CSV table of C-alpha atoms in Angstrom, one decimal:
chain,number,residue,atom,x,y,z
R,24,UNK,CA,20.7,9.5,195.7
R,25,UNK,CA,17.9,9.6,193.1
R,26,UNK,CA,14.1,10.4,192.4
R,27,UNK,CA,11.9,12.5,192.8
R,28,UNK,CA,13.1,15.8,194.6
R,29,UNK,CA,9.9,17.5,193.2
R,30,UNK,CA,12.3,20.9,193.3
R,31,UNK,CA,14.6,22.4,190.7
R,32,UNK,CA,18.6,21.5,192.0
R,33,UNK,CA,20.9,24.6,191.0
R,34,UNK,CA,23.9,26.0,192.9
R,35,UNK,CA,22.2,28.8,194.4
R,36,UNK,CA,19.4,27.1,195.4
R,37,UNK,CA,18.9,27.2,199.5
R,38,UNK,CA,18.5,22.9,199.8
R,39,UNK,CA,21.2,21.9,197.2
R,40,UNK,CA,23.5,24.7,199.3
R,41,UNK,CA,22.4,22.8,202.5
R,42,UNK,CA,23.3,19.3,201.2
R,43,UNK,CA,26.2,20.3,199.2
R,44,UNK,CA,27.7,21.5,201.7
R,45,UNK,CA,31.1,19.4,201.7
R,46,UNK,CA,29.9,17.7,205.8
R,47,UNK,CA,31.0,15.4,205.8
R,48,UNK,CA,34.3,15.9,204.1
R,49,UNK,CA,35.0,14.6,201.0
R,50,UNK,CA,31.0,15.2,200.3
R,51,UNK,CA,31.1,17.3,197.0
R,52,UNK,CA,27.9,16.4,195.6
R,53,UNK,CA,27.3,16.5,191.6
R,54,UNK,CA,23.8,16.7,190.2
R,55,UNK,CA,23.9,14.4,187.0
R,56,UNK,CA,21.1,16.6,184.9
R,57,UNK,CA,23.3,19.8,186.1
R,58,UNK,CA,23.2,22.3,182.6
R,59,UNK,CA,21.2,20.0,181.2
R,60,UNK,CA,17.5,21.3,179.6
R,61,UNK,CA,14.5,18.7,179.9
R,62,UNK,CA,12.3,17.9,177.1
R,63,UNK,CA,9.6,16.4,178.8
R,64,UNK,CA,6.2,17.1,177.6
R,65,UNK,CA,7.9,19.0,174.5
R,66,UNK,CA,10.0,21.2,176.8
R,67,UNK,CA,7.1,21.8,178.9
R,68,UNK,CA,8.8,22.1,182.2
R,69,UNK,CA,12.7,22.9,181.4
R,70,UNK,CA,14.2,22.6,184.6
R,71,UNK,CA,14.2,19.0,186.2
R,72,UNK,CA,12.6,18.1,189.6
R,73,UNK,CA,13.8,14.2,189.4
R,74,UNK,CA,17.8,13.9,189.9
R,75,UNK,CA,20.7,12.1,190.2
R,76,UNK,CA,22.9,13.1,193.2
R,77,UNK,CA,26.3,11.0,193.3
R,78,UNK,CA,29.4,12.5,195.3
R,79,UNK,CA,32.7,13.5,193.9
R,80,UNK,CA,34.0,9.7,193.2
R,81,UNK,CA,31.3,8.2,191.8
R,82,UNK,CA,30.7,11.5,189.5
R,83,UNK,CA,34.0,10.0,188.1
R,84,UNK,CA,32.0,6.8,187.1
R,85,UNK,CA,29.7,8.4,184.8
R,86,UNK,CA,29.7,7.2,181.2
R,87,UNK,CA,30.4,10.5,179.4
R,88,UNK,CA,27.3,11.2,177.3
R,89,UNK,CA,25.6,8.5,178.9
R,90,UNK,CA,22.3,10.7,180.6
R,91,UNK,CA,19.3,10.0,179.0
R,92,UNK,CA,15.8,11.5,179.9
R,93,UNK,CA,12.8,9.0,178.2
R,94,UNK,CA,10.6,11.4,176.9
R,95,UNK,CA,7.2,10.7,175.7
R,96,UNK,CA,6.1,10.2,172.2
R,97,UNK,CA,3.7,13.1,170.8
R,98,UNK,CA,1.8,9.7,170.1
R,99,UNK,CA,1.2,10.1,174.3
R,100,UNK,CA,-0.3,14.2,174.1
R,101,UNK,CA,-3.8,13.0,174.0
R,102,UNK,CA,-3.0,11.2,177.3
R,103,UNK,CA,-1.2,13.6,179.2
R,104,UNK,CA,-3.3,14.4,181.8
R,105,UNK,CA,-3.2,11.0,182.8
R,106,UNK,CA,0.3,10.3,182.4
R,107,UNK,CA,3.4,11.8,184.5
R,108,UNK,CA,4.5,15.1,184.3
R,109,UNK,CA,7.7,13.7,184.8
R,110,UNK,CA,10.5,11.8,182.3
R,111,UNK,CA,12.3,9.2,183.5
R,112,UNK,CA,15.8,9.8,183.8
R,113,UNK,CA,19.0,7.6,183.4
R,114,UNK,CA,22.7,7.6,183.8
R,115,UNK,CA,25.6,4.8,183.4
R,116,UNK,CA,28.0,4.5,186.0
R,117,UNK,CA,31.3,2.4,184.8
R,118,UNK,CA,33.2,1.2,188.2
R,119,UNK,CA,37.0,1.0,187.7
R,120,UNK,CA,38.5,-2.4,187.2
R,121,UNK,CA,40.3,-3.7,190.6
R,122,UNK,CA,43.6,-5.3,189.8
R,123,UNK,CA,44.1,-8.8,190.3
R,124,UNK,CA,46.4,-9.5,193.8
């Protein structure tokens, strides 16, 4: 899952407890800005509210050091109001190589 969950994800927070909740089995979630500090807006607003939810497995894809957050350019200030108060976020997910039969 991604986008816009327009709330702050952290363990002990009552909606990521409800959908990290390991139902179905198997369903260990992992948020890909977890620990992470956002510098949107010059570290305006700290904690993200757009995220990357993969399970278990695909958390195993991840290209380590690979999350990016595009943040604006202080060329962009004098536009700010009109602009998101959101940065972009990215990740790379590398799928394992299938053997050939």
């Amino acid at each position: 899952m991604l986008g816009d969950f327009n709330r702050r994800l952290a363990p002990d927070e009552p909606f990521w407890r409800e959908i990290d909740d390991g139902d179905p089995p198997n369903a260990d979630l992992f948020g890909t800005s977890e620990s992470k500090v956002s510098k949107c807006w010059d570290g305006a607003y700290p904690q993200f509210v757009d995220h990357i939810v993969l399970d278990r497995q695909l958390a195993g894809w991840i290209d380590k050091g690979s999350f990016t957050e595009q943040i604006y350019d202080t060329q962009d200030f004098p536009y700010r109001t009109l602009l998101s108060d959101h940065c972009p976020i990215s990740v790379t997910l590398i799928a394992p190589v299938s053997p050939e039969k």
